[in-house]
Amino acid sequence: MKLNTERLTRTVVQKVDKQKVATYARKTKKIATYISYYLLLLSLSFVFLYPLLYMISQSLMRPQDVADATIQWIPKVFALENYAIAFGAIDYWKGLLNSIWISFGSAILQILSCSFIGYGFARYKFPGKSLWMALLVFTFLVPPQTIVVPLYIFFSDLGWINTLFPFIVPALFGFGLKGALFVLIFIQFYSGLPKVLEEAARIDGAGAFRTYWMIMFPLARPAMIVVFLFSVVWNWNDVFQPNMYLLLPEFFNLAQNLATFNGNASVQGMSQAQQTVSTQAAMSMTPTLLNQIMAAVILMILPIVILYLFVQRSFVESIERSGISGE
Amino acid sequence: MKGKQVRLSMKTRHNMEGYAFVSLWIIGFFFFMAIPLGRSFIYSLNELTPTSAGLQATFVGLMNYREAFTTDIHFLPLLIETLTSMLTQVPLILIFAMFSAILLNREMIGRTFFRGIFFLPVIIASGAALRKLLEQGVTQLPIFNQYGLYNQLSNFIPEVVLEPLLEYADALTLVMWDSGVQILIFLAGLQTISPALYEAAKIDGATSWETFWKITFPLLMPMIFVNTLYSIVNSFTKPDNGVMNHLLNVVFRSNDYAYGSAIGWLYFLFIFIIIGFVFLIFRKRLSI
């Protein structure tokens, strides 16, 4: 009897202990995974943020700060001299205005046109649809440089060089920078919407365009935000197209001004090996110039970073709701 | 009889409406894609000499295309370099983007903040700003050059191995900076996977590793396809792409429109063939 009870209590105690140990182990494991998970995220975030932080710190340094070995990241005085020089060198206000015209004009027109086209592709089955869809993907594959010569001749015959038209008119027809991609985004979005809405609108007597404009287009807000942000950013940073169609300095946008800052900045047709050599050459440049360039880069990306901060939340949410699931 | 007519006209009206929406794009396609493509092909078969009356074209057949492979010393090496950099970078981009998307998809504190940071490269790392940063060598993490880590490592690892490794590490930063859009696409894909599947897998005792390979990966297949296409096209049309810049040099510095068009067409065909391969590879996978 006695032996039995003893054994019983022993096993019970052991069981309790085992359970405790198990829960502790689970808890520590959970905490460990959390910590490692956040460490991973933070280190990746650091890699993303590093160039930005480097630029900011470099742009604030004066020559004496660069020469000072004790200063690694934070200069003793936040000097804005570099910004003042860069501001003039890239002709900021004029460039900013030109950039805004090009990128916001393109973005708004691309939203209107790509949404319209995407809705047609998503909701209608017409003969030849698959052919046009295939051509849509095809246009995405054609590098813009392939058709650059005829397009240039075409636009210059129309007298559109040094105007906004070469940017705005293609955007109006769902082309422009990465237009095909934006159309595909809208197709994807509209395909995910329930058909009931349109059916109700049609039964109530709205025509096809009215249904689209009153019901469907406003629903596409998430897709709109994504397209808007991409379009603005890509147009903002694009140098290729502006270099083609804007030849007079007074029409230059910020990206072009930045590229020409410090003379021959955009070295073209170089191999990777040559590029590293030029990088080393740039590294050994007079340090002040480097800091001015950094200031110029920051000045250039500042407007879109501000825009991004504003739309960031809704942008991220837009990606969450890639479609209204179910009915 | 009457009913049939109405149905027919319904169908016709449906088609008309569809075309009304799409016609905008079709017009654009002819003006901004088909006609320029055709014209650039015609240019590439001619010798263009600028005269006072505009461009004077004389038919030379495939001479420009031959020139690209024979007399032009830059074209082929640049093409090969473009191909190799694509082949190394695109798989890395895909892996990294998928990894990041899965990381960012979890419920956690500060998710929006991290997402904001991960999409930053989309905002900054394109065009002029990126090129400037490349020139300044900012994209390379200084860890290897600072702190004498390089010398430390060279004691253990022979330099023949170390150099490529470090270059790879540098390339990795660029890869991370190039994968913003791809992360977005993967995230959107992850959102569409129903949580019920994961719950069922959990109940059946699947590990997270198994869950990934049996659920997440197969269901992300369409996104992987889209991302592969996007990454390839992106790497071929980057602002720092050698072939692209070479083409621009030919066209705008030496004003050789005909030869430029020929290179453009060759490059386009080259991209087209590679994309064709991708389609073939994914055709079996996607037809589930």
Short mmCIF file of N, CA and C in Angstrom, two decimals, chain B residues 31-120:
data_model
loop_
_atom_site.label_atom_id
_atom_site.label_comp_id
_atom_site.label_asym_id
_atom_site.label_seq_id
_atom_site.Cartn_x
_atom_site.Cartn_y
_atom_site.Cartn_z
N PHE B 31 -0.56 53.64 -82.49
CA PHE B 31 0.25 54.85 -82.61
C PHE B 31 1.59 54.75 -81.87
N PHE B 32 1.55 54.16 -80.68
CA PHE B 32 2.74 54.21 -79.84
C PHE B 32 3.50 52.91 -79.77
N MET B 33 3.00 51.87 -80.43
CA MET B 33 3.73 50.60 -80.38
C MET B 33 3.88 49.97 -81.76
N ALA B 34 2.78 49.65 -82.41
CA ALA B 34 2.87 48.89 -83.66
C ALA B 34 3.58 49.68 -84.76
N ILE B 35 3.13 50.91 -84.99
CA ILE B 35 3.73 51.70 -86.06
C ILE B 35 5.20 52.01 -85.77
N PRO B 36 5.54 52.48 -84.55
CA PRO B 36 6.97 52.69 -84.27
C PRO B 36 7.81 51.43 -84.43
N LEU B 37 7.27 50.29 -83.97
CA LEU B 37 8.03 49.04 -84.10
C LEU B 37 8.28 48.73 -85.56
N GLY B 38 7.24 48.84 -86.37
CA GLY B 38 7.38 48.57 -87.80
C GLY B 38 8.37 49.52 -88.44
N ARG B 39 8.23 50.80 -88.07
CA ARG B 39 9.12 51.79 -88.67
C ARG B 39 10.56 51.54 -88.27
N SER B 40 10.77 51.18 -87.01
CA SER B 40 12.16 50.97 -86.59
C SER B 40 12.73 49.74 -87.29
N PHE B 41 11.87 48.78 -87.62
CA PHE B 41 12.34 47.61 -88.38
C PHE B 41 12.74 48.03 -89.80
N ILE B 42 11.93 48.89 -90.39
CA ILE B 42 12.26 49.37 -91.74
C ILE B 42 13.57 50.17 -91.71
N TYR B 43 13.69 51.04 -90.69
CA TYR B 43 14.94 51.80 -90.56
C TYR B 43 16.14 50.86 -90.50
N SER B 44 15.96 49.77 -89.74
CA SER B 44 17.10 48.89 -89.49
C SER B 44 17.56 48.21 -90.76
N LEU B 45 16.70 48.17 -91.78
CA LEU B 45 17.09 47.54 -93.05
C LEU B 45 17.69 48.55 -94.01
N ASN B 46 17.77 49.81 -93.59
CA ASN B 46 18.24 50.85 -94.49
C ASN B 46 19.50 51.52 -93.95
N GLU B 47 20.09 52.30 -94.83
CA GLU B 47 21.16 53.19 -94.41
C GLU B 47 20.56 54.58 -94.42
N LEU B 48 20.54 55.24 -93.27
CA LEU B 48 19.91 56.55 -93.21
C LEU B 48 20.97 57.64 -93.22
N THR B 49 20.83 58.53 -94.17
CA THR B 49 21.76 59.66 -94.20
C THR B 49 20.95 60.94 -94.07
N PRO B 50 21.27 61.74 -93.06
CA PRO B 50 20.54 62.99 -92.90
C PRO B 50 20.88 63.99 -94.02
N THR B 51 19.86 64.44 -94.72
CA THR B 51 20.08 65.47 -95.74
C THR B 51 19.21 66.67 -95.37
N SER B 52 19.26 67.69 -96.23
CA SER B 52 18.48 68.89 -95.93
C SER B 52 16.98 68.59 -96.03
N ALA B 53 16.63 67.59 -96.84
CA ALA B 53 15.22 67.23 -97.02
C ALA B 53 14.77 66.18 -96.01
N GLY B 54 15.50 66.05 -94.93
CA GLY B 54 15.16 65.03 -93.95
C GLY B 54 16.07 63.82 -94.12
N LEU B 55 15.59 62.69 -93.63
CA LEU B 55 16.43 61.49 -93.68
C LEU B 55 16.31 60.82 -95.04
N GLN B 56 17.45 60.51 -95.61
CA GLN B 56 17.48 59.82 -96.89
C GLN B 56 17.78 58.34 -96.65
N ALA B 57 16.86 57.48 -97.09
CA ALA B 57 17.03 56.05 -96.81
C ALA B 57 17.45 55.30 -98.07
N THR B 58 18.46 54.46 -97.91
CA THR B 58 18.82 53.54 -99.00
C THR B 58 18.81 52.13 -98.44
N PHE B 59 18.18 51.24 -99.20
CA PHE B 59 17.99 49.88 -98.71
C PHE B 59 19.31 49.11 -98.70
N VAL B 60 19.64 48.51 -97.54
CA VAL B 60 20.90 47.76 -97.47
C VAL B 60 20.67 46.33 -96.97
N GLY B 61 19.42 45.96 -96.77
CA GLY B 61 19.15 44.60 -96.31
C GLY B 61 19.60 44.40 -94.87
N LEU B 62 20.22 43.28 -94.63
CA LEU B 62 20.57 42.91 -93.26
C LEU B 62 21.96 43.41 -92.83
N MET B 63 22.50 44.36 -93.56
CA MET B 63 23.86 44.81 -93.27
C MET B 63 24.01 45.28 -91.83
N ASN B 64 23.03 46.07 -91.35
CA ASN B 64 23.12 46.58 -89.98
C ASN B 64 23.17 45.46 -88.96
N TYR B 65 22.40 44.41 -89.25
CA TYR B 65 22.37 43.28 -88.31
C TYR B 65 23.70 42.54 -88.30
N ARG B 66 24.28 42.42 -89.51
CA ARG B 66 25.60 41.78 -89.58
C ARG B 66 26.63 42.60 -88.83
N GLU B 67 26.51 43.90 -89.00
CA GLU B 67 27.45 44.82 -88.36
C GLU B 67 27.46 44.61 -86.84
N ALA B 68 26.28 44.38 -86.28
CA ALA B 68 26.17 44.22 -84.84
C ALA B 68 27.04 43.06 -84.35
N PHE B 69 27.12 42.00 -85.14
CA PHE B 69 27.87 40.83 -84.69
C PHE B 69 29.31 40.81 -85.18
N THR B 70 29.63 41.67 -86.14
CA THR B 70 30.99 41.62 -86.68
C THR B 70 31.81 42.85 -86.31
N THR B 71 31.41 44.03 -86.78
CA THR B 71 32.28 45.20 -86.58
C THR B 71 32.11 45.85 -85.21
N ASP B 72 30.92 45.71 -84.62
CA ASP B 72 30.69 46.37 -83.34
C ASP B 72 31.34 45.56 -82.22
N ILE B 73 32.35 46.14 -81.60
CA ILE B 73 33.06 45.37 -80.57
C ILE B 73 32.32 45.39 -79.23
N HIS B 74 31.39 46.32 -79.08
CA HIS B 74 30.73 46.44 -77.78
C HIS B 74 29.51 45.55 -77.63
N PHE B 75 28.78 45.37 -78.73
CA PHE B 75 27.43 44.83 -78.63
C PHE B 75 27.36 43.45 -77.98
N LEU B 76 28.12 42.50 -78.53
CA LEU B 76 28.02 41.13 -78.01
C LEU B 76 28.46 41.01 -76.55
N PRO B 77 29.63 41.57 -76.19
CA PRO B 77 30.02 41.50 -74.77
C PRO B 77 28.97 42.10 -73.85
N LEU B 78 28.40 43.24 -74.27
CA LEU B 78 27.38 43.87 -73.43
C LEU B 78 26.15 42.98 -73.30
N LEU B 79 25.80 42.32 -74.40
CA LEU B 79 24.65 41.43 -74.39
C LEU B 79 24.88 40.27 -73.43
N ILE B 80 26.08 39.70 -73.50
CA ILE B 80 26.40 38.57 -72.63
C ILE B 80 26.40 39.02 -71.18
N GLU B 81 26.97 40.20 -70.96
CA GLU B 81 27.01 40.72 -69.59
C GLU B 81 25.59 40.94 -69.03
N THR B 82 24.73 41.48 -69.88
CA THR B 82 23.34 41.68 -69.49
C THR B 82 22.69 40.36 -69.11
N LEU B 83 22.94 39.36 -69.94
CA LEU B 83 22.35 38.05 -69.71
C LEU B 83 22.83 37.45 -68.39
N THR B 84 24.14 37.51 -68.16
CA THR B 84 24.67 36.90 -66.94
C THR B 84 24.16 37.63 -65.70
N SER B 85 24.12 38.95 -65.77
CA SER B 85 23.66 39.67 -64.58
C SER B 85 22.18 39.37 -64.33
N MET B 86 21.42 39.18 -65.42
CA MET B 86 20.02 38.80 -65.26
C MET B 86 19.92 37.43 -64.60
N LEU B 87 20.71 36.49 -65.10
CA LEU B 87 20.62 35.12 -64.59
C LEU B 87 21.04 35.02 -63.12
N THR B 88 21.97 35.87 -62.71
CA THR B 88 22.37 35.81 -61.30
C THR B 88 21.37 36.56 -60.42
N GLN B 89 20.86 37.68 -60.95
CA GLN B 89 20.06 38.53 -60.07
C GLN B 89 18.62 38.10 -59.92
N VAL B 90 18.01 37.67 -61.02
CA VAL B 90 16.57 37.39 -60.95
C VAL B 90 16.23 36.29 -59.94
N PRO B 91 16.94 35.15 -59.93
CA PRO B 91 16.61 34.16 -58.90
C PRO B 91 16.77 34.71 -57.49
N LEU B 92 17.85 35.47 -57.28
CA LEU B 92 18.06 36.07 -55.96
C LEU B 92 16.92 37.00 -55.60
N ILE B 93 16.50 37.82 -56.55
CA ILE B 93 15.41 38.76 -56.30
C ILE B 93 14.15 38.00 -55.92
N LEU B 94 13.86 36.93 -56.67
CA LEU B 94 12.65 36.17 -56.40
C LEU B 94 12.68 35.55 -55.01
N ILE B 95 13.82 34.95 -54.66
CA ILE B 95 13.93 34.31 -53.35
C ILE B 95 13.80 35.35 -52.25
N PHE B 96 14.53 36.44 -52.42
CA PHE B 96 14.50 37.47 -51.39
C PHE B 96 13.11 38.08 -51.25
N ALA B 97 12.46 38.33 -52.38
CA ALA B 97 11.14 38.96 -52.33
C ALA B 97 10.13 38.05 -51.65
N MET B 98 10.21 36.76 -51.96
CA MET B 98 9.27 35.83 -51.35
C MET B 98 9.51 35.76 -49.84
N PHE B 99 10.76 35.67 -49.49
CA PHE B 99 11.16 35.64 -48.08
C PHE B 99 10.62 36.87 -47.34
N SER B 100 10.86 38.04 -47.93
CA SER B 100 10.42 39.28 -47.29
C SER B 100 8.90 39.33 -47.17
N ALA B 101 8.23 38.90 -48.25
CA ALA B 101 6.77 38.97 -48.24
C ALA B 101 6.21 38.08 -47.14
N ILE B 102 6.80 36.90 -46.97
CA ILE B 102 6.33 36.00 -45.91
C ILE B 102 6.61 36.61 -44.54
N LEU B 103 7.76 37.23 -44.40
CA LEU B 103 8.08 37.92 -43.14
C LEU B 103 7.06 39.00 -42.85
N LEU B 104 6.76 39.79 -43.87
CA LEU B 104 5.90 40.96 -43.66
C LEU B 104 4.43 40.58 -43.57
N ASN B 105 4.11 39.36 -43.93
CA ASN B 105 2.71 38.96 -43.96
C ASN B 105 2.21 38.56 -42.58
N ARG B 106 3.13 38.31 -41.65
CA ARG B 106 2.73 37.86 -40.32
C ARG B 106 2.11 38.98 -39.51
N GLU B 107 1.20 38.60 -38.63
CA GLU B 107 0.66 39.59 -37.71
C GLU B 107 1.73 39.95 -36.70
N MET B 108 2.02 41.22 -36.58
CA MET B 108 3.04 41.58 -35.60
C MET B 108 2.92 43.07 -35.27
N ILE B 109 3.65 43.45 -34.24
CA ILE B 109 3.65 44.86 -33.87
C ILE B 109 4.54 45.61 -34.86
N GLY B 110 4.04 46.76 -35.31
CA GLY B 110 4.86 47.59 -36.20
C GLY B 110 4.93 47.07 -37.61
N ARG B 111 3.92 46.31 -38.02
CA ARG B 111 3.96 45.74 -39.35
C ARG B 111 3.95 46.83 -40.42
N THR B 112 3.08 47.81 -40.22
CA THR B 112 2.99 48.89 -41.20
C THR B 112 4.31 49.63 -41.33
N PHE B 113 4.96 49.82 -40.21
CA PHE B 113 6.26 50.51 -40.20
C PHE B 113 7.27 49.74 -41.05
N PHE B 114 7.36 48.43 -40.81
CA PHE B 114 8.33 47.63 -41.56
C PHE B 114 7.99 47.60 -43.04
N ARG B 115 6.71 47.50 -43.32
CA ARG B 115 6.32 47.51 -44.72
C ARG B 115 6.72 48.80 -45.38
N GLY B 116 6.49 49.88 -44.67
CA GLY B 116 6.87 51.19 -45.20
C GLY B 116 8.34 51.22 -45.57
N ILE B 117 9.18 50.64 -44.71
CA ILE B 117 10.62 50.63 -44.99
C ILE B 117 10.93 49.73 -46.17
N PHE B 118 10.30 48.58 -46.24
CA PHE B 118 10.61 47.65 -47.32
C PHE B 118 10.18 48.18 -48.69
N PHE B 119 9.20 49.08 -48.71
CA PHE B 119 8.80 49.63 -50.01
C PHE B 119 9.57 50.90 -50.35
N LEU B 120 10.35 51.39 -49.42
CA LEU B 120 11.15 52.59 -49.70
C LEU B 120 11.96 52.47 -50.99
#
